[in-house]
């Protein structure tokens, strides 16, 4: 037997390979990013034949996995919750068409949100698509639910969603497992156009078929005692009960166990949809009041038909936003206990550490780009050359360009280009020459930039697009892009240069610059601005290419420069406020800016930033 302390995402990966999942696809996004690399690690460790890929976006990932599933293979695709929006078009139809081999969609939620644009609840997406959803409370349960989900998918021929929240994805747990073996099931696609290429006439029949499957699965969920269960004592009536699931179940269980409160029954719904009505109704009947504690939204509350005796988010007893951390759940429970006339919980955790932190009077720090990040130089040049532009941007670490005054909008993946196009058309309609500069990362451009760029070129939009190419998907953990020619398992893939993709979208002005060369980058931006104003001009694309310092430390700065700030500094603070390098700070003792050499990367870009030439290179003796 093998024994390891797995990250939650590693436990999910273990569940995939030990359940015989043959195809695993993914697009990286916190908190899901570690699942695929862990699959790769286990595949290599046990010499498995599981196929893995970093797909170019979540819809691509789902479509690949779905095709494998209807060919009879066991397949899974992984993403974060907003990624499921991208894949939603495929999900809705896949639910109707059904599966042959198991198909598990792993969509990781981010209550908080810690690293996301929304706090959306994947369980609602499952309800929307009419597919079963499983909601684990810890890594071990997530591992077990992978096998359960694939088995349910094969039995009922329907996609199944597993939605671990971030506290499951990033928790760690000691797990024992055996030798992992290949699933040698062969692909065998049986043609059935009335299902796999169904026209609207057949879709109506498929919808009825799906409803029938859900009715059967709903009954199954009423008896799934390993994931849906309660602690009612037969014949006993209670003033207050708790319905919960997912991570909040683990918090509730810990709080009640610490206080020794068996008088409060708990109904855990690890499989909340299709709604196990036959399990919920007796629980409601046994309690005078029930409080629903769920994350992130109100799925269980909505699905309870009669909410007369139900407290939760809709009654104001549970916060409508934010993560349900133990301190929050403690307060929620005590309010419910007090209103039910029951003894309150006492502990609530040790307040001393919180008081100690509060008394430190730490300054607030906003997130910022890393010292030496090439994006900083790109944004500085953009802001310098086009100060009155509208700056549309996108999702990635470069969103932090907003601190540099070079990001005005951030909507979703690819929207840097589509919003730039929309702004152009809006102002052009009024005959206003409004400068627009869009910024998008290399991975995000491959994800969803091409469709927007094609549309913008075709419809005659004019703006500058800067593709911030740091040769990796930095925000989510340094996954490779198609431009690198490195696949998910480290093997060689077909390299697809950004320049060729951009040219294929119909762009004629394509320039590649190194953002560390501020002078050349600035000159190129000016040429781009001139180009988009020419009668025969159009969209100008600049690829600002320099390796990420974290991923390519040696290559990014092969010859670090030591810099210093001289007495010529006039305290204009441009280097601190506009360039915002974390290594430059205001030294109270000197009365001017100075360098923190613990943070300085030695990139030397600041030498070209200071308008007074007060930042100089220090030559080693």
Coordinates of C-alpha atoms in Angstrom, one line a residue:
X1 CA 0.0 0.0 0.0
X2 CA 1.1 3.6 -0.6
X3 CA 0.5 6.4 1.8
X4 CA 0.8 10.1 1.1
X5 CA -0.4 13.4 2.4
X6 CA -2.4 14.6 -0.5
X7 CA -3.5 18.1 -1.4
X8 CA -7.3 18.0 -1.9
X9 CA -6.7 18.4 -5.7
X10 CA -4.2 15.6 -5.5
X11 CA -6.9 13.4 -3.8
X12 CA -9.2 14.2 -6.7
X13 CA -6.5 13.2 -9.1
X14 CA -6.0 10.0 -7.2
X15 CA -9.7 9.3 -7.4
X16 CA -9.6 9.9 -11.2
X17 CA -6.8 7.4 -11.9
X18 CA -7.9 4.7 -9.5
X19 CA -11.4 4.9 -11.0
X20 CA -10.0 4.1 -14.4
X21 CA -10.4 7.6 -15.9
X22 CA -8.8 7.3 -19.3
X23 CA -9.0 10.9 -20.5
X24 CA -8.4 14.0 -18.3
X25 CA -8.5 17.5 -19.8
X26 CA -8.3 20.9 -18.1
X27 CA -7.8 24.6 -18.3
X28 CA -5.9 26.0 -15.3
X29 CA -7.7 28.2 -12.8
X30 CA -7.4 28.6 -9.1
X31 CA -8.6 26.6 -7.1
X32 CA -8.5 23.7 -9.7
X33 CA -5.0 24.0 -11.2
X34 CA -3.2 21.3 -9.3
X35 CA -5.6 18.4 -10.3
X36 CA -4.1 17.8 -13.8
X37 CA -0.4 18.0 -12.7
X38 CA -1.2 15.5 -9.9
X39 CA -2.8 13.2 -12.5
X40 CA 0.4 13.5 -14.6
X41 CA 2.5 12.6 -11.5
X42 CA 0.5 9.5 -10.7
X43 CA 0.4 8.4 -14.4
X44 CA 4.2 8.6 -14.5
X45 CA 4.6 6.9 -11.1
X46 CA 2.5 3.9 -12.1
X47 CA 3.2 4.0 -15.9
X48 CA -0.5 4.4 -16.8
X49 CA -1.8 5.2 -20.2
X50 CA -4.2 7.9 -19.1
X51 CA -4.3 10.8 -21.7
X52 CA -3.9 14.3 -20.3
X53 CA -4.0 17.7 -21.8
X54 CA -4.0 21.4 -21.0
X55 CA -6.8 22.5 -23.3
X56 CA -6.9 26.0 -24.7
X57 CA -10.1 26.8 -22.8
X58 CA -12.8 25.1 -20.7
X59 CA -15.2 24.5 -23.5
X60 CA -12.5 22.8 -25.5
X61 CA -11.7 20.7 -22.4
X62 CA -15.3 19.6 -22.0
X63 CA -15.8 18.9 -25.6
X64 CA -12.7 16.6 -25.7
X65 CA -13.8 14.7 -22.6
X66 CA -17.4 14.4 -23.9
X67 CA -16.3 12.9 -27.2
X68 CA -14.2 10.4 -25.3
X69 CA -17.1 9.6 -23.1
X70 CA -19.6 8.9 -25.9
X71 CA -16.9 6.7 -27.5
X72 CA -17.2 4.6 -24.3
X73 CA -14.1 5.8 -22.4
X74 CA -14.2 7.1 -18.8
X75 CA -13.4 10.8 -19.0
X76 CA -13.1 14.0 -16.9
X77 CA -12.5 17.7 -17.4
X78 CA -11.4 20.1 -14.6
X79 CA -11.8 23.8 -14.3
X80 CA -12.7 26.6 -11.9
X81 CA -16.3 27.8 -11.4
X82 CA -16.1 30.7 -13.9
X83 CA -14.6 28.3 -16.4
X84 CA -17.8 26.4 -16.3
X85 CA -19.5 29.5 -17.8
X86 CA -17.2 29.1 -20.8
X87 CA -18.1 25.4 -21.1
X88 CA -21.8 26.0 -20.4
X89 CA -22.9 25.8 -24.0
X90 CA -21.5 22.3 -24.3
X91 CA -22.7 21.3 -20.8
X92 CA -26.4 22.1 -21.6
X93 CA -26.4 19.9 -24.7
X94 CA -24.3 17.1 -23.2
X95 CA -26.9 16.7 -20.5
X96 CA -29.6 16.1 -23.1
X97 CA -27.4 13.8 -25.3
X98 CA -26.1 11.8 -22.4
X99 CA -23.0 9.8 -22.1
X100 CA -21.8 6.2 -22.7
X101 CA -18.5 6.0 -20.7
X102 CA -18.5 8.0 -17.4
X103 CA -18.1 11.8 -17.8
X104 CA -17.2 13.8 -14.6
X105 CA -17.0 17.6 -14.8
X106 CA -14.9 18.9 -11.9
X107 CA -15.8 22.6 -11.3
X108 CA -14.0 24.1 -8.2
X109 CA -15.8 26.9 -6.4
X110 CA -14.1 29.8 -4.7
X111 CA -16.2 31.2 -1.9
X112 CA -14.6 34.3 -0.6
X113 CA -13.6 34.9 -3.4
X114 CA -9.9 34.4 -3.0
X115 CA -8.8 34.4 -6.6
X116 CA -12.0 34.8 -8.8
X117 CA -14.2 37.3 -10.4
X118 CA -17.4 35.9 -8.8
X119 CA -18.6 33.7 -5.9
X120 CA -21.0 31.8 -8.2
X121 CA -22.2 28.4 -7.0
X122 CA -21.6 25.5 -9.4
X123 CA -24.5 23.6 -7.8
X124 CA -26.8 26.1 -9.4
X125 CA -25.1 25.5 -12.8
X126 CA -25.8 21.8 -12.2
X127 CA -29.5 22.6 -11.5
X128 CA -29.6 24.8 -14.6
X129 CA -28.2 22.0 -16.8
X130 CA -30.2 19.3 -15.1
X131 CA -27.2 17.1 -14.1
X132 CA -26.4 15.5 -10.8
X133 CA -23.9 17.3 -8.5
X134 CA -21.7 16.0 -5.7
X135 CA -20.4 18.3 -2.9
X136 CA -17.5 16.9 -0.9
X137 CA -16.5 18.1 2.6
X138 CA -12.9 17.0 2.6
X139 CA -10.2 15.6 0.3
X140 CA -10.9 12.0 1.2
X141 CA -14.6 12.4 0.4
X142 CA -13.7 14.2 -2.8
X143 CA -11.6 11.2 -3.8
X144 CA -14.4 8.8 -3.1
X145 CA -17.0 11.1 -4.9
X146 CA -14.9 10.9 -8.1
X147 CA -15.5 7.2 -8.3
X148 CA -19.2 7.6 -7.3
X149 CA -19.7 10.3 -9.9
X150 CA -18.1 8.3 -12.7
X151 CA -20.2 5.2 -11.7
X152 CA -23.4 7.3 -11.6
X153 CA -22.6 8.8 -15.0
X154 CA -22.1 5.4 -16.6
X155 CA -25.2 3.9 -14.9
X156 CA -27.6 6.7 -15.8
X157 CA -25.7 7.9 -18.9
X158 CA -25.6 11.5 -17.9
X159 CA -22.7 13.9 -17.1
X160 CA -22.1 14.3 -13.4
X161 CA -20.5 17.4 -11.7
X162 CA -18.2 17.3 -8.8
X163 CA -17.8 20.7 -7.1
X164 CA -15.2 20.9 -4.4
X165 CA -14.8 24.3 -2.8
X166 CA -11.4 25.9 -2.3
X167 CA -11.1 24.6 1.3
X168 CA -11.4 21.1 -0.1
X169 CA -9.0 21.7 -3.0
X170 CA -6.3 23.2 -0.8
X171 CA -6.7 21.2 2.4
X172 CA -4.3 18.3 3.0
X173 CA -5.1 14.8 4.2
X174 CA -3.3 11.6 4.8
X175 CA -4.5 9.0 2.3
X176 CA -3.7 5.3 1.8
X177 CA -4.0 3.8 -1.7
X178 CA -3.1 0.7 -3.6
X179 CA -1.4 0.0 -6.9
X180 CA -3.0 1.9 -9.7
X181 CA -3.7 0.0 -12.9
X182 CA -4.7 0.9 -16.5
X183 CA -8.3 0.8 -17.7
X184 CA -8.0 -0.8 -21.1
X185 CA -11.5 -0.2 -22.3
X186 CA -11.4 0.4 -26.0
X187 CA -13.1 3.3 -27.8
X188 CA -16.2 2.3 -29.7
X189 CA -18.4 5.0 -31.1
X190 CA -21.8 3.8 -32.1
X191 CA -23.4 6.2 -34.6
X192 CA -26.8 7.5 -33.6
X193 CA -27.5 10.8 -35.3
X194 CA -30.9 11.2 -33.5
X195 CA -28.9 11.5 -30.3
X196 CA -25.4 12.8 -31.1
X197 CA -26.5 15.2 -33.8
X198 CA -30.1 15.6 -32.6
X199 CA -32.3 18.2 -34.3
X200 CA -35.0 20.0 -32.3
X201 CA -37.5 17.3 -32.8
X202 CA -35.3 14.7 -31.1
X203 CA -34.1 17.2 -28.5
X204 CA -37.7 17.2 -27.0
X205 CA -37.5 13.5 -26.6
X206 CA -34.0 13.7 -25.1
X207 CA -35.2 16.3 -22.6
X208 CA -38.0 14.0 -21.5
X209 CA -35.4 11.2 -21.2
X210 CA -33.2 13.4 -19.1
X211 CA -36.1 14.3 -16.8
X212 CA -36.7 10.6 -16.3
X213 CA -33.1 10.0 -15.4
X214 CA -33.2 12.8 -12.8
X215 CA -36.3 11.3 -11.2
X216 CA -34.5 8.0 -10.8
X217 CA -31.3 9.6 -9.5
X218 CA -33.3 11.7 -7.0
X219 CA -34.6 8.6 -5.5
X220 CA -31.1 7.1 -5.4
X221 CA -29.8 10.1 -3.6
X222 CA -32.4 9.6 -0.9
X223 CA -30.7 6.3 0.0
X224 CA -27.0 7.3 -0.7
X225 CA -26.2 6.9 3.0
X226 CA -22.5 7.5 2.5
X227 CA -23.0 11.1 1.2
X228 CA -26.6 12.0 2.2
X229 CA -27.5 11.2 5.8
X230 CA -28.9 12.7 9.1
X231 CA -28.4 12.2 12.8
X232 CA -32.1 12.1 13.8
X233 CA -33.0 9.7 16.6
X234 CA -36.2 7.8 15.7
X235 CA -39.3 9.2 17.3
X236 CA -37.6 12.3 18.8
X237 CA -38.6 15.9 18.1
X238 CA -36.2 18.8 18.0
X239 CA -36.5 22.6 18.4
X240 CA -33.7 23.1 15.9
X241 CA -32.0 21.1 13.1
X242 CA -29.3 21.9 10.6
X243 CA -29.2 21.1 6.9
X244 CA -25.8 21.6 5.4
X245 CA -23.3 20.1 2.9
X246 CA -19.8 20.6 1.5
X247 CA -17.3 22.5 3.5
X248 CA -19.9 24.1 5.8
X249 CA -20.8 20.5 6.9
X250 CA -17.2 20.0 8.1
X251 CA -17.3 23.3 10.0
X252 CA -20.7 22.6 11.6
X253 CA -19.6 19.1 12.6
X254 CA -16.4 20.4 14.2
X255 CA -18.3 23.1 16.2
X256 CA -21.0 20.7 17.5
X257 CA -18.5 18.0 18.3
X258 CA -16.2 20.4 20.2
X259 CA -19.2 21.5 22.3
X260 CA -20.7 18.1 22.7
X261 CA -24.1 19.0 21.2
X262 CA -25.9 15.8 20.1
X263 CA -29.1 17.6 20.7
X264 CA -28.8 19.4 17.4
X265 CA -29.5 17.0 14.5
X266 CA -27.7 17.5 11.2
X267 CA -28.8 16.5 7.7
X268 CA -25.8 16.4 5.4
X269 CA -26.5 16.7 1.7
X270 CA -23.3 15.7 -0.2
X271 CA -25.5 15.0 -3.2
X272 CA -27.9 17.9 -3.2
X273 CA -29.2 17.7 -6.8
X274 CA -31.4 16.0 -7.9
X275 CA -33.0 17.0 -4.6
X276 CA -33.5 14.1 -2.2
X277 CA -37.0 15.1 -1.2
X278 CA -37.7 11.9 0.6
X279 CA -34.8 12.5 3.0
X280 CA -35.4 16.2 3.6
X281 CA -39.1 16.1 4.3
X282 CA -38.9 13.8 7.4
X283 CA -36.0 15.9 8.7
X284 CA -38.2 19.0 8.4
X285 CA -41.1 17.3 10.1
X286 CA -38.9 16.3 13.0
X287 CA -37.7 19.9 13.7
X288 CA -39.6 23.0 14.8
X289 CA -37.0 25.1 13.0
X290 CA -34.3 24.3 10.5
X291 CA -31.3 26.4 9.5
X292 CA -29.7 25.8 6.2
X293 CA -26.0 26.5 6.1
X294 CA -24.6 26.1 2.6
X295 CA -22.0 27.6 0.4
X296 CA -21.9 29.6 -1.8
X297 CA -25.6 30.4 -2.7
X298 CA -29.0 29.1 -1.8
X299 CA -29.6 25.9 -3.8
X300 CA -30.9 23.8 -0.9
X301 CA -33.1 26.7 0.4
X302 CA -34.7 27.2 -3.0
X303 CA -35.3 23.4 -3.4
X304 CA -37.1 23.1 -0.1
X305 CA -40.7 23.7 -1.2
X306 CA -42.2 24.9 2.0
X307 CA -39.8 27.3 3.7
X308 CA -42.1 28.4 6.6
X309 CA -39.8 26.9 9.2
X310 CA -36.5 27.4 7.3
X311 CA -33.8 29.9 8.2
X312 CA -30.9 30.6 6.0
X313 CA -29.6 33.2 3.6
X314 CA -33.1 34.1 2.4
X315 CA -34.3 34.8 6.0
X316 CA -31.2 36.9 6.8
X317 CA -29.7 34.4 9.3
X318 CA -26.7 33.5 7.0
X319 CA -24.6 36.2 5.2
X320 CA -25.5 36.6 1.5
X321 CA -21.9 36.8 0.5
X322 CA -18.4 35.7 1.7
X323 CA -16.9 32.5 2.8
X324 CA -18.5 30.6 5.7
X325 CA -15.4 30.3 7.8
X326 CA -15.8 28.9 11.4
X327 CA -16.2 32.3 13.0
X328 CA -19.1 33.1 10.7
X329 CA -20.8 29.7 11.2
X330 CA -20.3 30.0 15.0
X331 CA -22.2 33.3 14.9
X332 CA -24.9 31.9 12.6
X333 CA -25.5 28.9 14.9
X334 CA -25.6 31.0 18.0
X335 CA -28.2 33.3 16.6
X336 CA -30.3 30.3 15.6
X337 CA -29.8 28.7 19.0
X338 CA -30.8 31.9 20.8
X339 CA -33.9 32.4 18.7
X340 CA -34.8 28.7 19.4
X341 CA -34.4 29.1 23.2
X342 CA -31.5 26.7 23.3
X343 CA -28.1 27.0 25.0
X344 CA -25.5 28.8 23.0
X345 CA -22.1 27.5 21.8
X346 CA -19.4 28.7 24.2
X347 CA -16.0 28.4 22.6
X348 CA -15.9 30.1 19.2
X349 CA -12.2 29.7 19.0
X350 CA -9.4 31.3 20.9
X351 CA -9.8 35.1 20.5
X352 CA -6.3 35.9 21.6
X353 CA -4.5 35.3 18.2
X354 CA -7.1 37.5 16.4
X355 CA -6.5 40.3 19.1
X356 CA -2.8 39.9 18.7
X357 CA -3.0 40.4 14.9
X358 CA -5.4 43.4 15.3
X359 CA -3.0 45.1 17.7
X360 CA -0.1 44.9 15.2
X361 CA -1.5 47.8 13.3
X362 CA -0.2 46.4 10.0
X363 CA -0.4 48.7 7.0
X364 CA -2.8 47.7 4.2
X365 CA -1.0 46.4 1.2
X366 CA -2.6 46.1 -2.2
X367 CA -1.6 43.2 -4.5
X368 CA 1.1 44.3 -7.0
X369 CA 3.1 42.9 -9.8
X370 CA 6.4 41.1 -8.8
X371 CA 9.7 43.0 -8.8
X372 CA 11.1 42.8 -12.2
X373 CA 7.8 41.7 -13.8
X374 CA 8.0 42.5 -17.6
X375 CA 4.3 43.4 -17.5
X376 CA 5.2 46.4 -15.3
X377 CA 7.5 47.8 -18.0
X378 CA 4.9 47.2 -20.6
X379 CA 2.2 49.1 -18.7
X380 CA 4.6 51.9 -17.9
X381 CA 5.4 52.3 -21.6
X382 CA 1.7 52.1 -22.5
X383 CA 0.7 54.7 -19.9
X384 CA 3.5 57.0 -20.9
X385 CA 2.7 57.0 -24.7
X386 CA -1.1 56.8 -24.5
X387 CA -2.0 58.6 -21.3
X388 CA -5.5 59.5 -22.4
X389 CA -6.4 56.1 -23.7
X390 CA -9.2 53.8 -22.5
X391 CA -7.3 50.7 -21.2
X392 CA -9.2 47.5 -21.6
X393 CA -7.6 44.4 -20.0
X394 CA -8.3 40.9 -19.1
X395 CA -7.9 38.1 -16.4
X396 CA -4.5 37.1 -15.2
X397 CA -1.7 38.5 -13.0
X398 CA -1.5 41.5 -15.4
X399 CA -4.9 42.7 -14.2
X400 CA -2.7 44.3 -11.5
X401 CA -1.8 46.8 -14.1
X402 CA -4.7 48.7 -12.7
X403 CA -2.3 49.9 -10.0
X404 CA -0.2 51.5 -12.7
X405 CA -3.2 53.3 -14.1
X406 CA -3.2 51.1 -17.3
X407 CA -6.3 48.9 -16.7
X408 CA -9.8 50.4 -16.8
X409 CA -11.9 47.3 -17.4
X410 CA -11.7 43.6 -16.6
X411 CA -14.9 41.6 -17.5
X412 CA -14.0 38.0 -18.5
X413 CA -11.5 36.0 -20.5
X414 CA -11.0 37.6 -23.9
X415 CA -13.0 40.8 -23.1
X416 CA -9.9 43.0 -23.4
X417 CA -10.3 42.7 -27.1
X418 CA -14.1 42.5 -27.4
X419 CA -14.5 45.5 -25.1
X420 CA -11.8 47.5 -27.0
X421 CA -13.8 46.8 -30.2
X422 CA -17.0 47.9 -28.5
X423 CA -15.5 51.1 -27.2
X424 CA -14.1 51.8 -30.7
X425 CA -17.5 51.4 -32.4
X426 CA -19.2 53.5 -29.7
X427 CA -16.9 56.4 -30.1
X428 CA -16.5 56.1 -33.8
X429 CA -20.2 56.4 -34.2
X430 CA -19.8 59.9 -32.7
X431 CA -16.8 60.7 -34.9
X432 CA -14.6 60.8 -31.8
X433 CA -11.0 59.6 -32.1
X434 CA -10.7 57.9 -28.7
X435 CA -7.3 56.2 -28.1
X436 CA -7.8 52.6 -26.9
X437 CA -5.2 50.2 -25.7
X438 CA -6.1 46.6 -24.9
X439 CA -3.8 44.2 -22.9
X440 CA -4.2 40.5 -22.7
X441 CA -1.9 37.7 -21.6
X442 CA -0.5 35.0 -23.9
X443 CA -2.5 32.2 -22.4
X444 CA -5.7 34.2 -22.2
X445 CA -5.2 35.1 -25.9
X446 CA -5.1 31.5 -26.8
X447 CA -8.0 30.8 -24.5
X448 CA -10.5 33.3 -26.0
X449 CA -8.7 36.1 -27.8
X450 CA -8.9 34.9 -31.4
X451 CA -12.7 35.1 -31.9
X452 CA -12.7 38.7 -30.6
X453 CA -9.7 39.7 -32.7
X454 CA -11.3 38.2 -35.8
X455 CA -14.5 40.1 -35.1
X456 CA -12.7 43.3 -34.5
X457 CA -10.5 43.1 -37.6
X458 CA -13.5 42.1 -39.8
X459 CA -15.6 45.0 -38.6
X460 CA -12.9 47.6 -39.0
X461 CA -12.2 48.4 -35.3
X462 CA -9.0 50.4 -34.6
X463 CA -7.0 50.1 -31.4
X464 CA -3.7 48.9 -30.1
X465 CA -3.6 45.4 -28.7
X466 CA -0.6 44.5 -26.5
X467 CA -0.2 40.8 -25.9
X468 CA 1.7 40.4 -22.7
X469 CA 3.7 37.3 -23.4
X470 CA 5.7 36.1 -20.5
X471 CA 6.0 32.5 -22.0
X472 CA 3.8 30.9 -19.4
X473 CA 0.4 30.9 -17.6
X474 CA 1.8 32.6 -14.6
X475 CA -1.3 33.4 -12.6
X476 CA -2.4 29.8 -12.1
X477 CA 1.0 28.1 -11.6
X478 CA 3.2 28.2 -14.7
X479 CA 1.3 26.0 -17.1
X480 CA 2.6 26.0 -20.7
X481 CA 0.8 27.7 -23.5
X482 CA 0.5 26.4 -27.1
X483 CA 3.3 28.7 -28.1
X484 CA 5.8 26.8 -26.0
X485 CA 5.5 23.4 -27.6
X486 CA 5.3 21.6 -24.2
X487 CA 2.4 19.4 -23.4
X488 CA 0.8 18.7 -20.0
X489 CA 3.0 15.7 -19.3
X490 CA 6.2 17.4 -20.5
X491 CA 6.3 15.8 -23.9
X492 CA 6.8 17.8 -27.1
X493 CA 3.9 19.4 -28.8
X494 CA 3.4 21.3 -32.0
X495 CA 4.5 24.9 -31.3
X496 CA 2.0 27.5 -32.4
X497 CA 3.6 31.0 -32.4
X498 CA 1.5 33.9 -31.4
X499 CA 2.6 35.9 -34.4
X500 CA 1.1 33.3 -36.8
X501 CA -2.2 33.2 -34.9
X502 CA -2.4 37.0 -34.9
X503 CA -1.6 37.2 -38.6
X504 CA -4.2 34.5 -39.2
X505 CA -6.8 36.8 -37.6
X506 CA -6.1 39.3 -40.4
X507 CA -3.9 41.7 -38.5
X508 CA -1.2 43.4 -40.7
X509 CA 0.7 45.4 -38.0
X510 CA 2.5 42.9 -35.8
X511 CA 5.6 44.0 -33.9
X512 CA 7.5 42.0 -31.2
X513 CA 9.3 44.0 -28.5
X514 CA 11.1 43.2 -25.3
X515 CA 9.4 45.4 -22.6
X516 CA 12.6 45.7 -20.7
X517 CA 13.8 47.8 -23.6
X518 CA 11.6 50.8 -22.7
X519 CA 12.8 53.0 -25.5
X520 CA 12.1 50.5 -28.2
X521 CA 8.7 49.6 -26.7
X522 CA 7.8 53.2 -26.5
X523 CA 8.8 53.9 -30.1
X524 CA 6.8 50.9 -31.2
X525 CA 3.7 52.0 -29.4
X526 CA 4.0 55.4 -31.1
X527 CA 4.2 53.7 -34.5
X528 CA 1.2 51.6 -33.6
X529 CA -0.7 54.7 -32.7
X530 CA 0.2 56.3 -36.0
X531 CA -0.8 53.1 -37.9
X532 CA -4.3 52.9 -36.5
X533 CA -4.9 56.5 -37.7
X534 CA -3.7 55.9 -41.3
X535 CA -6.4 55.6 -43.9
X536 CA -5.4 52.0 -44.7
X537 CA -4.6 51.2 -41.0
X538 CA -6.5 49.0 -38.6
X539 CA -5.7 47.1 -35.4
X540 CA -2.1 47.2 -34.4
X541 CA -0.8 44.2 -32.3
X542 CA 2.4 44.5 -30.2
X543 CA 3.6 41.3 -28.6
X544 CA 5.6 42.4 -25.5
X545 CA 7.7 39.3 -24.9
X546 CA 9.9 38.7 -21.9
X547 CA 10.1 35.6 -19.7
X548 CA 8.3 35.5 -16.3
X549 CA 10.9 35.9 -13.5
X550 CA 9.4 33.2 -11.4
X551 CA 9.2 30.6 -14.2
X552 CA 12.5 31.5 -15.9
X553 CA 14.7 33.2 -13.3
X554 CA 18.0 32.7 -15.1
X555 CA 16.8 33.5 -18.6
X556 CA 14.7 36.5 -17.5
X557 CA 17.7 38.4 -16.1
X558 CA 20.9 36.8 -17.2
X559 CA 23.0 39.7 -16.0
X560 CA 21.4 41.4 -13.0
X561 CA 22.2 45.1 -12.5
X562 CA 22.7 46.7 -9.1
X563 CA 21.1 50.1 -9.0
X564 CA 21.1 52.9 -6.5
X565 CA 19.2 56.2 -6.0
X566 CA 21.4 59.3 -5.8
X567 CA 21.0 62.6 -4.1
X568 CA 19.7 63.9 -7.4
X569 CA 16.3 62.4 -6.5
X570 CA 13.8 65.2 -6.2
X571 CA 11.1 63.0 -4.6
X572 CA 8.8 63.2 -7.5
X573 CA 7.8 59.6 -6.5
X574 CA 7.2 58.6 -10.1
X575 CA 9.3 55.4 -9.5
X576 CA 7.1 54.6 -6.5
X577 CA 3.7 55.7 -7.6
X578 CA 3.7 55.3 -11.4
X579 CA 6.3 52.5 -11.8
X580 CA 5.3 50.9 -8.5
X581 CA 8.3 48.6 -8.2
X582 CA 8.0 46.9 -4.8
X583 CA 11.8 47.2 -4.4
X584 CA 11.7 51.0 -4.4
X585 CA 10.4 52.7 -1.2
X586 CA 10.5 56.0 0.5
X587 CA 13.3 56.1 3.0
X588 CA 12.3 58.3 5.9
X589 CA 15.8 58.6 7.1
X590 CA 17.2 59.7 3.7
X591 CA 14.1 61.7 2.9
X592 CA 13.9 60.3 -0.6
X593 CA 13.4 57.1 -2.5
X594 CA 15.7 54.1 -1.9
X595 CA 16.3 50.5 -3.0
X596 CA 15.3 47.4 -1.0
X597 CA 18.0 45.0 -2.2
X598 CA 16.2 42.0 -0.7
X599 CA 13.4 42.6 -3.2
X600 CA 15.3 44.1 -6.2
X601 CA 15.5 41.6 -9.1
X602 CA 18.3 43.5 -10.9
X603 CA 16.2 44.0 -14.0
X604 CA 17.5 47.6 -14.3
X605 CA 14.3 48.9 -16.0
X606 CA 14.1 51.6 -13.4
X607 CA 17.2 53.2 -14.8
X608 CA 15.1 54.4 -17.7
X609 CA 12.1 55.4 -15.6
X610 CA 13.6 58.2 -13.5
X611 CA 13.1 61.5 -15.3
X612 CA 16.0 63.1 -13.4
X613 CA 18.5 60.3 -14.0
X614 CA 18.8 59.8 -10.2
X615 CA 18.6 56.0 -10.5
X616 CA 22.1 54.8 -11.5
X617 CA 23.8 51.5 -12.0
X618 CA 26.4 50.6 -9.4
X619 CA 29.4 48.9 -10.9
X620 CA 30.9 46.2 -8.7
X621 CA 34.6 46.9 -7.9

